[in-house]
Amino acid sequence: MRVPEPPGCDEIAQLARTANHTLARLEAAVEQQRQFASVVSHELRSPVAGLHTQLEEALLYPTDVDPTTTIRTALTTTERLQAIIDDLLVLARIRSAPPTTPQPLDLTQLVTEEIATRHHTTPVHTRTTPHITVLGNKIQLIGVLNNLLVNAQRHAHTHIDVTTTRTDHHAVLTITDDGDGIAPHDRERVFQPFIRLDDGRRRDPGGTGLGLAICRAVITAHHGTVDIEDSPQGARFVVRL
């Protein structure tokens, strides 16, 4: 429900418009929470139902079902459930935790060190601008970098390009793979929780579908943006801080 807005620009009219604006934001937030809860319930229901069926079958037909196979399959299912729950907790903490005091960080140094200390299944080529300072949470930004690198490695054919540059008002991190790319109509969808395109499901059937949603939540909390932009080949993720 909204309050009536009287004409004019006096204090009563301004108060009514402010109240309605606040109510609209509240309604949007509640609707977003409802949609998120619905999606989470669906994503958790499927593996739980599968686990229940496996265990029930083992009890009903003990002579026909190999218990070792059942336990092994059930363990895989519970590992997937644990991964989903862990990522959901990360996403919830980012969205609900009070903002922490940001620290000055050298973005280029952070990127260079993380790439150098981790094993990569696909070669990663870097082209960086030194001494780019941003304000943020180091652990969270490392998580964003690793999520984007894992996503790029999943789809790259031969290599990944990582660049850091500086504009007048932003530090820009770009991660580009040379895979098949992402269709323009899917470029915003992939940042929604549990959205996984067919190619992603095929290449990583055990994924949770929350990695890019976490990236978007972290960068938004840092007052930045992360988007997918046009590239001659493959997908090009661009983070601006």
Coordinates of N, CA and C in Angstrom, one line a residue:
M1 N 0.8 -1.2 0.0 CA 0.0 0.0 0.0 C 0.9 1.2 0.0
R2 N 0.4 2.3 -0.6 CA 1.1 3.6 -0.7 C 0.2 4.6 0.0
V3 N 0.9 5.7 0.4 CA 0.1 6.8 1.0 C -0.3 7.8 -0.1
P4 N -1.4 8.5 0.1 CA -1.8 9.5 -1.0 C -0.8 10.6 -1.1
E5 N -0.5 11.0 -2.3 CA 0.4 12.1 -2.5 C -0.3 13.4 -2.9
P6 N -0.4 14.4 -2.0 CA -1.1 15.6 -2.3 C -0.3 16.4 -3.3
P7 N -1.0 17.3 -4.1 CA -0.2 18.1 -5.0 C 0.6 19.1 -4.3
G8 N 1.5 19.7 -5.1 CA 2.3 20.8 -4.5 C 3.7 20.3 -4.0
C9 N 4.5 21.2 -3.4 CA 5.8 20.9 -3.0 C 6.0 21.2 -1.5
D10 N 5.0 21.3 -0.7 CA 5.1 21.6 0.7 C 5.7 20.4 1.4
E11 N 5.9 20.6 2.7 CA 6.5 19.5 3.5 C 5.7 18.2 3.5
I12 N 4.3 18.3 3.5 CA 3.5 17.2 3.5 C 3.6 16.4 2.2
A13 N 3.6 17.1 1.1 CA 3.8 16.4 -0.2 C 5.1 15.8 -0.3
Q14 N 6.2 16.4 0.1 CA 7.5 15.9 0.1 C 7.6 14.6 1.0
L15 N 7.0 14.7 2.2 CA 7.0 13.5 3.1 C 6.3 12.3 2.5
A16 N 5.2 12.6 1.8 CA 4.4 11.5 1.2 C 5.2 10.9 0.1
R17 N 5.9 11.7 -0.8 CA 6.7 11.1 -1.8 C 7.9 10.3 -1.3
T18 N 8.5 10.8 -0.2 CA 9.6 10.1 0.4 C 9.1 8.8 1.0
A19 N 8.0 8.8 1.6 CA 7.4 7.5 2.2 C 7.1 6.5 1.1
N20 N 6.5 7.0 0.0 CA 6.2 6.0 -1.1 C 7.5 5.5 -1.7
H21 N 8.5 6.3 -1.9 CA 9.8 5.9 -2.4 C 10.4 4.8 -1.5
T22 N 10.3 5.0 -0.2 CA 10.8 4.0 0.8 C 10.1 2.7 0.7
L23 N 8.7 2.9 0.6 CA 7.9 1.7 0.5 C 8.2 0.9 -0.8
A24 N 8.4 1.6 -1.9 CA 8.7 0.9 -3.1 C 10.0 0.1 -3.0
R25 N 11.0 0.7 -2.4 CA 12.3 0.0 -2.2 C 12.1 -1.2 -1.3
L26 N 11.3 -1.0 -0.3 CA 11.1 -2.1 0.6 C 10.4 -3.3 -0.1
E27 N 9.4 -2.9 -0.9 CA 8.6 -3.9 -1.7 C 9.5 -4.7 -2.6
A28 N 10.4 -3.9 -3.3 CA 11.3 -4.6 -4.2 C 12.3 -5.5 -3.5
A29 N 12.8 -5.1 -2.3 CA 13.7 -6.0 -1.6 C 13.0 -7.2 -1.1
V30 N 11.7 -7.1 -0.6 CA 11.0 -8.3 -0.2 C 10.7 -9.2 -1.3
E31 N 10.4 -8.7 -2.5 CA 10.1 -9.5 -3.7 C 11.4 -10.3 -4.1
Q32 N 12.5 -9.5 -4.0 CA 13.8 -10.2 -4.4 C 14.1 -11.3 -3.4
Q33 N 13.9 -11.1 -2.1 CA 14.1 -12.2 -1.1 C 13.2 -13.4 -1.4
R34 N 11.9 -13.1 -1.7 CA 11.0 -14.2 -2.0 C 11.5 -15.0 -3.2
Q35 N 11.9 -14.3 -4.3 CA 12.4 -15.0 -5.5 C 13.6 -15.9 -5.2
F36 N 14.5 -15.3 -4.4 CA 15.8 -15.9 -4.0 C 15.5 -17.2 -3.2
A37 N 14.6 -17.1 -2.2 CA 14.2 -18.2 -1.4 C 13.6 -19.3 -2.2
S38 N 12.8 -18.9 -3.2 CA 12.1 -19.9 -4.1 C 13.2 -20.7 -4.9
V39 N 14.1 -19.9 -5.5 CA 15.2 -20.6 -6.3 C 16.1 -21.5 -5.4
V40 N 16.4 -21.0 -4.2 CA 17.2 -21.8 -3.3 C 16.5 -23.1 -2.9
S41 N 15.2 -23.0 -2.6 CA 14.5 -24.2 -2.3 C 14.5 -25.2 -3.4
H42 N 14.3 -24.7 -4.6 CA 14.3 -25.6 -5.8 C 15.7 -26.3 -5.9
E43 N 16.8 -25.5 -5.8 CA 18.1 -26.1 -6.0 C 18.5 -27.1 -5.0
L44 N 18.0 -26.9 -3.7 CA 18.3 -27.8 -2.7 C 17.4 -29.0 -2.7
R45 N 16.2 -28.9 -3.2 CA 15.2 -30.0 -3.2 C 15.7 -31.1 -4.1
S46 N 16.3 -30.8 -5.3 CA 16.7 -31.8 -6.2 C 17.7 -32.8 -5.7
P47 N 18.8 -32.3 -5.1 CA 19.8 -33.3 -4.6 C 19.3 -34.0 -3.4
V48 N 18.5 -33.3 -2.5 CA 17.9 -34.0 -1.4 C 17.0 -35.1 -1.8
A49 N 16.1 -34.8 -2.8 CA 15.2 -35.9 -3.3 C 16.0 -37.1 -3.9
G50 N 17.1 -36.8 -4.6 CA 17.9 -37.8 -5.2 C 18.6 -38.7 -4.1
L51 N 19.1 -38.0 -3.1 CA 19.7 -38.7 -1.9 C 18.7 -39.6 -1.2
H52 N 17.5 -39.1 -1.0 CA 16.4 -39.8 -0.3 C 16.1 -41.1 -1.2
T53 N 16.0 -40.9 -2.5 CA 15.6 -42.1 -3.3 C 16.7 -43.1 -3.3
Q54 N 18.0 -42.7 -3.3 CA 19.1 -43.7 -3.3 C 19.1 -44.5 -2.0
L55 N 18.9 -43.8 -0.9 CA 18.9 -44.5 0.4 C 17.7 -45.4 0.6
E56 N 16.5 -44.9 0.1 CA 15.3 -45.7 0.2 C 15.4 -47.0 -0.6
E57 N 16.0 -46.9 -1.8 CA 16.1 -48.0 -2.6 C 17.1 -49.1 -2.0
A58 N 18.1 -48.6 -1.4 CA 19.1 -49.5 -0.7 C 18.4 -50.3 0.4
L59 N 17.4 -49.6 1.1 CA 16.7 -50.3 2.2 C 15.7 -51.2 1.7
L60 N 15.0 -50.9 0.7 CA 13.9 -51.7 0.1 C 14.4 -52.9 -0.6
Y61 N 15.6 -52.8 -1.3 CA 16.1 -53.9 -2.1 C 17.5 -54.2 -1.7
P62 N 17.8 -54.6 -0.5 CA 19.1 -54.8 0.0 C 19.9 -55.9 -0.8
T63 N 19.2 -56.8 -1.3 CA 20.0 -57.9 -2.1 C 20.3 -57.4 -3.5
D64 N 19.6 -56.4 -4.0 CA 19.9 -56.0 -5.4 C 20.8 -54.7 -5.5
V65 N 20.9 -54.0 -4.4 CA 21.7 -52.8 -4.4 C 23.0 -52.9 -3.7
D66 N 24.0 -52.5 -4.4 CA 25.4 -52.6 -3.8 C 25.5 -51.5 -2.7
P67 N 25.7 -51.8 -1.5 CA 25.8 -50.7 -0.5 C 27.0 -49.8 -0.7
T68 N 28.1 -50.3 -1.2 CA 29.2 -49.4 -1.4 C 29.0 -48.4 -2.5
T69 N 28.3 -48.8 -3.5 CA 27.9 -47.9 -4.6 C 27.0 -46.8 -4.1
T70 N 26.0 -47.3 -3.2 CA 25.0 -46.3 -2.7 C 25.7 -45.3 -1.8
I71 N 26.6 -45.7 -1.0 CA 27.3 -44.8 -0.1 C 28.2 -43.8 -0.9
R72 N 28.9 -44.3 -1.9 CA 29.7 -43.5 -2.7 C 28.9 -42.4 -3.4
T73 N 27.7 -42.8 -4.0 CA 26.8 -41.9 -4.7 C 26.2 -40.9 -3.7
A74 N 25.8 -41.4 -2.5 CA 25.3 -40.5 -1.5 C 26.3 -39.5 -1.0
L75 N 27.6 -39.9 -0.9 CA 28.6 -39.0 -0.5 C 28.8 -37.9 -1.5
T76 N 28.8 -38.2 -2.8 CA 28.9 -37.2 -3.9 C 27.8 -36.2 -3.8
T77 N 26.6 -36.7 -3.5 CA 25.4 -35.8 -3.4 C 25.5 -34.9 -2.2
T78 N 26.0 -35.4 -1.1 CA 26.1 -34.5 0.1 C 27.3 -33.5 -0.1
E79 N 28.3 -33.9 -0.8 CA 29.3 -32.9 -1.1 C 28.8 -31.7 -2.0
R80 N 27.9 -32.1 -2.9 CA 27.3 -31.0 -3.7 C 26.4 -30.1 -2.8
L81 N 25.6 -30.7 -1.9 CA 24.8 -30.0 -1.0 C 25.7 -29.0 -0.2
Q82 N 26.8 -29.6 0.3 CA 27.7 -28.8 1.2 C 28.2 -27.6 0.4
A83 N 28.6 -27.8 -0.9 CA 29.1 -26.7 -1.7 C 28.1 -25.6 -1.9
I84 N 26.8 -26.0 -2.2 CA 25.8 -25.1 -2.4 C 25.5 -24.3 -1.1
I85 N 25.5 -24.9 0.0 CA 25.2 -24.3 1.3 C 26.4 -23.3 1.6
D86 N 27.6 -23.7 1.4 CA 28.8 -22.9 1.7 C 28.7 -21.6 0.8
D87 N 28.4 -21.8 -0.5 CA 28.3 -20.6 -1.3 C 27.2 -19.7 -1.0
L88 N 26.0 -20.3 -0.6 CA 24.9 -19.5 -0.1 C 25.2 -18.7 1.1
L89 N 26.0 -19.3 2.0 CA 26.4 -18.5 3.2 C 27.3 -17.4 2.9
V90 N 28.2 -17.6 1.9 CA 29.1 -16.5 1.5 C 28.3 -15.4 0.9
L91 N 27.3 -15.7 0.0 CA 26.5 -14.7 -0.6 C 25.6 -14.0 0.4
A92 N 25.1 -14.7 1.4 CA 24.3 -14.0 2.4 C 25.1 -13.1 3.3
R93 N 26.3 -13.5 3.6 CA 27.2 -12.6 4.4 C 27.5 -11.3 3.7
I94 N 27.8 -11.5 2.4 CA 28.2 -10.3 1.6 C 27.0 -9.3 1.5
R95 N 25.8 -9.9 1.4 CA 24.6 -9.0 1.2 C 24.1 -8.4 2.5
S96 N 24.4 -9.1 3.6 CA 23.8 -8.6 4.9 C 24.8 -8.0 5.9
A97 N 26.0 -8.3 5.7 CA 27.0 -7.9 6.7 C 27.2 -6.4 6.6
P98 N 27.4 -5.7 7.7 CA 27.7 -4.2 7.7 C 29.0 -4.0 7.0
P99 N 29.1 -2.9 6.2 CA 30.3 -2.6 5.5 C 31.5 -2.4 6.4
T100 N 32.7 -3.0 6.0 CA 33.9 -2.9 6.8 C 34.7 -1.7 6.2
T101 N 35.6 -1.2 7.0 CA 36.5 -0.1 6.6 C 37.4 -0.6 5.4
P102 N 37.3 0.0 4.2 CA 38.1 -0.5 3.1 C 39.6 -0.1 3.4
Q103 N 40.5 -1.0 2.8 CA 41.9 -0.8 3.0 C 42.5 -0.4 1.6
P104 N 43.5 0.4 1.5 CA 44.2 0.7 0.2 C 44.9 -0.6 -0.2
L105 N 44.7 -1.0 -1.5 CA 45.3 -2.2 -2.0 C 45.9 -1.9 -3.4
D106 N 47.0 -2.5 -3.7 CA 47.6 -2.4 -5.0 C 47.0 -3.5 -5.9
L107 N 46.0 -3.2 -6.7 CA 45.3 -4.1 -7.5 C 46.2 -5.0 -8.4
T108 N 47.2 -4.3 -9.0 CA 48.1 -5.1 -9.9 C 48.9 -6.0 -9.1
Q109 N 49.4 -5.6 -8.0 CA 50.2 -6.6 -7.2 C 49.4 -7.7 -6.7
L110 N 48.1 -7.5 -6.3 CA 47.2 -8.5 -5.9 C 47.0 -9.5 -7.0
V111 N 46.7 -9.0 -8.2 CA 46.5 -9.9 -9.3 C 47.7 -10.7 -9.7
T112 N 48.9 -10.1 -9.7 CA 50.1 -10.7 -10.1 C 50.5 -11.8 -9.1
E113 N 50.4 -11.5 -7.8 CA 50.7 -12.5 -6.8 C 49.8 -13.7 -6.8
E114 N 48.5 -13.5 -7.0 CA 47.5 -14.6 -7.0 C 47.7 -15.5 -8.2
I115 N 47.9 -14.9 -9.3 CA 48.1 -15.7 -10.5 C 49.4 -16.5 -10.4
A116 N 50.5 -15.9 -9.8 CA 51.8 -16.6 -9.7 C 51.8 -17.8 -8.7
T117 N 50.9 -17.7 -7.7 CA 51.0 -18.7 -6.7 C 50.0 -19.8 -6.9
R118 N 49.2 -19.8 -7.9 CA 48.1 -20.8 -8.2 C 48.4 -21.6 -9.4
H119 N 48.1 -22.8 -9.4 CA 48.2 -23.7 -10.6 C 47.1 -23.5 -11.5
H120 N 47.4 -23.3 -12.8 CA 46.4 -23.0 -13.8 C 46.4 -24.1 -14.9
T121 N 45.3 -24.7 -15.2 CA 45.2 -25.7 -16.2 C 45.3 -25.1 -17.6
T122 N 45.1 -23.8 -17.7 CA 45.2 -23.1 -19.0 C 46.2 -22.0 -18.8
P123 N 47.1 -21.7 -19.7 CA 48.1 -20.6 -19.6 C 47.4 -19.3 -19.4
V124 N 47.9 -18.5 -18.5 CA 47.3 -17.2 -18.2 C 48.4 -16.1 -18.5
H125 N 48.0 -15.2 -19.5 CA 48.9 -14.2 -19.9 C 48.5 -12.9 -19.3
T126 N 49.4 -12.1 -18.7 CA 49.1 -10.9 -18.0 C 49.7 -9.7 -18.7
R127 N 49.0 -8.6 -18.6 CA 49.5 -7.3 -19.1 C 48.9 -6.3 -18.1
T128 N 49.8 -5.8 -17.3 CA 49.4 -5.0 -16.2 C 50.0 -3.6 -16.2
T129 N 49.3 -2.7 -15.5 CA 49.8 -1.3 -15.3 C 50.2 -1.3 -13.8
P130 N 51.4 -0.9 -13.4 CA 51.8 -1.0 -12.0 C 51.1 0.1 -11.2
H131 N 51.1 -0.2 -9.9 CA 50.7 0.8 -8.8 C 49.3 1.3 -9.1
I132 N 48.3 0.4 -9.2 CA 46.9 0.9 -9.3 C 46.3 0.6 -7.9
T133 N 46.0 1.7 -7.2 CA 45.5 1.6 -5.8 C 43.9 1.6 -5.8
V134 N 43.3 0.7 -5.1 CA 41.9 0.6 -4.9 C 41.6 0.5 -3.4
L135 N 40.4 0.8 -3.0 CA 40.0 0.7 -1.6 C 39.1 -0.5 -1.6
G136 N 39.4 -1.5 -0.7 CA 38.5 -2.7 -0.6 C 39.0 -3.7 0.4
N137 N 38.3 -4.8 0.3 CA 38.6 -6.0 1.2 C 39.4 -7.0 0.4
K138 N 40.7 -7.2 0.8 CA 41.6 -8.0 0.1 C 41.1 -9.5 -0.2
I139 N 40.6 -10.1 0.9 CA 40.1 -11.5 0.8 C 39.0 -11.6 -0.2
Q140 N 38.0 -10.6 -0.1 CA 36.9 -10.7 -1.0 C 37.3 -10.4 -2.5
L141 N 38.2 -9.5 -2.7 CA 38.7 -9.3 -4.1 C 39.5 -10.4 -4.6
I142 N 40.2 -11.1 -3.8 CA 40.9 -12.3 -4.3 C 39.9 -13.4 -4.7
G143 N 38.8 -13.5 -3.9 CA 37.8 -14.4 -4.2 C 37.2 -14.1 -5.6
V144 N 36.9 -12.8 -5.9 CA 36.4 -12.4 -7.2 C 37.3 -12.8 -8.3
L145 N 38.6 -12.5 -8.1 CA 39.6 -12.9 -9.1 C 39.7 -14.4 -9.4
N146 N 39.7 -15.2 -8.3 CA 39.7 -16.6 -8.5 C 38.5 -17.2 -9.1
N147 N 37.3 -16.6 -8.8 CA 36.1 -17.1 -9.4 C 36.1 -16.8 -10.9
L148 N 36.5 -15.6 -11.3 CA 36.6 -15.2 -12.7 C 37.6 -16.1 -13.4
L149 N 38.7 -16.4 -12.8 CA 39.7 -17.2 -13.4 C 39.3 -18.6 -13.6
V150 N 38.6 -19.2 -12.6 CA 38.1 -20.5 -12.7 C 37.0 -20.6 -13.9
N151 N 36.2 -19.6 -13.9 CA 35.2 -19.5 -15.0 C 35.9 -19.4 -16.4
A152 N 36.9 -18.6 -16.5 CA 37.6 -18.5 -17.8 C 38.3 -19.8 -18.1
Q153 N 38.9 -20.5 -17.2 CA 39.6 -21.7 -17.4 C 38.6 -22.8 -17.9
R154 N 37.4 -22.7 -17.4 CA 36.4 -23.7 -17.8 C 36.0 -23.6 -19.2
H155 N 36.1 -22.4 -19.8 CA 35.6 -22.2 -21.2 C 36.7 -21.9 -22.2
A156 N 38.0 -21.6 -21.7 CA 39.0 -21.3 -22.6 C 39.5 -22.4 -23.5
H157 N 39.9 -22.1 -24.7 CA 40.4 -23.2 -25.6 C 41.9 -23.3 -25.4
T158 N 42.7 -22.2 -25.4 CA 44.1 -22.3 -25.4 C 44.7 -21.4 -24.3
H159 N 44.1 -20.2 -24.0 CA 44.8 -19.3 -23.1 C 43.8 -18.3 -22.5
I160 N 44.2 -17.6 -21.5 CA 43.4 -16.5 -20.8 C 44.3 -15.3 -20.7
D161 N 43.7 -14.1 -21.0 CA 44.4 -12.8 -20.9 C 43.8 -12.1 -19.7
V162 N 44.7 -11.6 -18.8 CA 44.3 -10.8 -17.7 C 45.1 -9.4 -17.8
T163 N 44.3 -8.3 -17.7 CA 44.9 -7.0 -17.8 C 44.4 -6.2 -16.6
T164 N 45.3 -5.2 -16.2 CA 44.9 -4.2 -15.2 C 45.2 -2.8 -15.8
T165 N 44.3 -1.9 -15.8 CA 44.5 -0.6 -16.4 C 43.9 0.5 -15.5
R166 N 44.2 1.7 -15.7 CA 43.7 2.8 -15.0 C 43.0 3.8 -15.9
T167 N 41.8 4.3 -15.5 CA 41.1 5.4 -16.2 C 41.1 6.5 -15.2
D168 N 40.4 7.6 -15.6 CA 40.4 8.8 -14.8 C 39.8 8.5 -13.4
H169 N 38.8 7.7 -13.3 CA 38.1 7.5 -12.1 C 38.1 6.0 -11.6
H170 N 38.6 5.1 -12.4 CA 38.4 3.7 -12.1 C 39.7 2.9 -12.3
A171 N 39.8 1.8 -11.5 CA 40.8 0.8 -11.8 C 40.0 -0.3 -12.5
V172 N 40.6 -0.8 -13.6 CA 39.9 -1.8 -14.5 C 40.6 -3.1 -14.5
L173 N 40.0 -4.2 -14.2 CA 40.5 -5.5 -14.3 C 39.7 -6.2 -15.3
T174 N 40.4 -6.8 -16.3 CA 39.8 -7.5 -17.4 C 40.3 -8.9 -17.5
I175 N 39.4 -9.9 -17.6 CA 39.8 -11.3 -17.8 C 39.0 -11.8 -19.0
T176 N 39.8 -12.2 -20.0 CA 39.3 -12.7 -21.3 C 39.7 -14.1 -21.6
D177 N 38.8 -14.9 -22.0 CA 39.2 -16.3 -22.5 C 39.0 -16.3 -24.0
D178 N 39.5 -17.4 -24.6 CA 39.4 -17.5 -26.0 C 38.4 -18.7 -26.4
G179 N 37.4 -18.8 -25.6 CA 36.4 -19.9 -25.8 C 35.3 -19.4 -26.8
D180 N 34.1 -20.0 -26.6 CA 33.0 -19.7 -27.5 C 32.3 -18.5 -27.2
G181 N 32.5 -17.9 -26.0 CA 31.9 -16.6 -25.6 C 30.5 -16.8 -25.0
I182 N 29.8 -15.7 -24.7 CA 28.5 -15.7 -24.1 C 27.6 -14.9 -24.9
A183 N 26.5 -15.4 -25.3 CA 25.5 -14.6 -26.2 C 25.1 -13.3 -25.4
P184 N 24.9 -12.2 -26.2 CA 24.5 -11.0 -25.5 C 23.3 -11.1 -24.6
H185 N 22.3 -11.9 -25.0 CA 21.1 -12.0 -24.2 C 21.3 -12.8 -22.9
D186 N 22.4 -13.5 -22.8 CA 22.8 -14.3 -21.5 C 23.8 -13.5 -20.6
R187 N 24.3 -12.4 -21.1 CA 25.4 -11.8 -20.3 C 25.0 -11.2 -19.0
E188 N 23.8 -10.9 -18.8 CA 23.3 -10.4 -17.5 C 22.7 -11.6 -16.7
R189 N 22.1 -12.6 -17.4 CA 21.5 -13.7 -16.7 C 22.6 -14.5 -15.9
V190 N 23.8 -14.6 -16.4 CA 24.8 -15.5 -15.7 C 25.2 -15.0 -14.4
F191 N 24.9 -13.7 -14.0 CA 25.2 -13.2 -12.7 C 24.1 -13.5 -11.7
Q192 N 23.0 -14.1 -12.2 CA 21.9 -14.4 -11.2 C 22.2 -15.7 -10.5
P193 N 21.8 -15.9 -9.3 CA 22.1 -17.2 -8.5 C 21.5 -18.4 -9.3
F194 N 22.3 -19.4 -9.4 CA 22.0 -20.7 -9.9 C 21.7 -20.8 -11.4
I195 N 22.0 -19.6 -12.1 CA 21.9 -19.7 -13.5 C 23.1 -20.3 -14.1
R196 N 23.0 -21.4 -14.9 CA 24.1 -22.0 -15.5 C 23.7 -22.3 -17.0
L197 N 24.5 -21.9 -17.9 CA 24.2 -22.1 -19.3 C 24.6 -23.6 -19.6
D198 N 24.1 -24.1 -20.7 CA 24.3 -25.5 -21.1 C 25.7 -25.8 -21.2
D199 N 26.6 -24.9 -21.7 CA 28.0 -25.2 -21.9 C 28.7 -25.3 -20.5
G200 N 28.3 -24.5 -19.6 CA 28.8 -24.5 -18.3 C 28.5 -25.8 -17.5
R201 N 27.2 -26.3 -17.7 CA 26.8 -27.5 -17.0 C 27.6 -28.7 -17.6
R202 N 27.8 -28.6 -18.9 CA 28.5 -29.8 -19.5 C 30.0 -29.8 -19.1
R203 N 30.6 -28.6 -19.0 CA 32.0 -28.6 -18.6 C 32.3 -28.8 -17.1
D204 N 31.3 -28.4 -16.3 CA 31.5 -28.5 -14.8 C 30.1 -28.9 -14.2
P205 N 29.8 -30.2 -14.3 CA 28.4 -30.6 -13.8 C 28.3 -30.5 -12.3
G206 N 29.4 -30.4 -11.6 CA 29.3 -30.3 -10.2 C 29.3 -28.9 -9.6
G207 N 29.2 -27.9 -10.5 CA 29.3 -26.5 -10.1 C 27.9 -26.1 -9.4
T208 N 28.0 -25.0 -8.6 CA 26.8 -24.6 -7.8 C 26.0 -23.5 -8.5
G209 N 26.7 -22.9 -9.5 CA 26.0 -21.8 -10.2 C 25.9 -20.5 -9.4
L210 N 26.8 -20.4 -8.4 CA 26.8 -19.2 -7.5 C 28.0 -18.3 -7.6
G211 N 29.0 -18.8 -8.3 CA 30.3 -18.1 -8.4 C 30.2 -16.7 -8.9
L212 N 29.5 -16.5 -10.1 CA 29.4 -15.2 -10.7 C 28.4 -14.3 -9.9
A213 N 27.4 -14.9 -9.2 CA 26.5 -14.1 -8.4 C 27.3 -13.6 -7.2
I214 N 28.2 -14.3 -6.6 CA 29.1 -13.9 -5.5 C 30.0 -12.7 -6.0
C215 N 30.6 -12.9 -7.2 CA 31.4 -11.8 -7.8 C 30.6 -10.5 -7.9
R216 N 29.4 -10.6 -8.4 CA 28.6 -9.4 -8.6 C 28.3 -8.8 -7.2
A217 N 28.0 -9.6 -6.2 CA 27.6 -9.1 -4.9 C 28.9 -8.4 -4.2
V218 N 30.0 -9.0 -4.4 CA 31.2 -8.4 -3.8 C 31.6 -7.1 -4.5
I219 N 31.6 -7.1 -5.8 CA 31.9 -5.8 -6.5 C 30.9 -4.7 -6.2
T220 N 29.6 -5.1 -6.2 CA 28.6 -4.1 -5.8 C 28.8 -3.5 -4.4
A221 N 29.2 -4.4 -3.5 CA 29.5 -3.9 -2.1 C 30.7 -3.0 -2.1
H222 N 31.6 -3.1 -3.1 CA 32.8 -2.2 -3.2 C 32.4 -1.0 -4.1
H223 N 31.2 -0.8 -4.4 CA 30.7 0.4 -5.2 C 31.3 0.3 -6.6
G224 N 31.5 -0.9 -7.1 CA 32.0 -1.0 -8.5 C 31.1 -1.8 -9.3
T225 N 31.5 -2.2 -10.5 CA 30.7 -2.9 -11.5 C 31.5 -4.1 -12.0
V226 N 30.8 -5.2 -12.4 CA 31.4 -6.3 -13.1 C 30.4 -6.6 -14.2
D227 N 30.9 -6.6 -15.5 CA 30.0 -6.9 -16.6 C 30.8 -7.7 -17.6
I228 N 30.0 -8.2 -18.6 CA 30.6 -8.9 -19.7 C 30.5 -8.0 -20.9
E229 N 31.6 -7.8 -21.6 CA 31.6 -6.9 -22.7 C 32.0 -7.6 -24.0
D230 N 31.9 -6.9 -25.1 CA 32.2 -7.5 -26.4 C 33.7 -7.9 -26.5
S231 N 33.9 -9.0 -27.2 CA 35.3 -9.4 -27.4 C 35.4 -10.1 -28.7
P232 N 36.5 -9.9 -29.4 CA 36.7 -10.6 -30.7 C 36.5 -12.1 -30.7
Q233 N 36.9 -12.7 -29.5 CA 36.7 -14.1 -29.3 C 36.5 -14.4 -27.8
G234 N 35.6 -15.3 -27.4 CA 35.5 -15.7 -26.1 C 34.7 -14.7 -25.2
A235 N 34.7 -14.9 -23.9 CA 34.0 -14.0 -23.0 C 35.0 -13.0 -22.3
R236 N 34.6 -11.8 -22.2 CA 35.4 -10.7 -21.6 C 34.7 -10.1 -20.4
F237 N 35.2 -10.5 -19.2 CA 34.7 -9.9 -18.0 C 35.5 -8.7 -17.6
V238 N 34.8 -7.6 -17.3 CA 35.4 -6.4 -16.9 C 34.9 -5.9 -15.6
V239 N 35.9 -5.7 -14.6 CA 35.6 -5.2 -13.3 C 36.1 -3.8 -13.2
R240 N 35.2 -2.9 -12.7 CA 35.7 -1.5 -12.5 C 35.5 -1.2 -11.0
L241 N 36.5 -0.7 -10.4 CA 36.5 -0.3 -9.0 C 36.9 1.2 -8.9

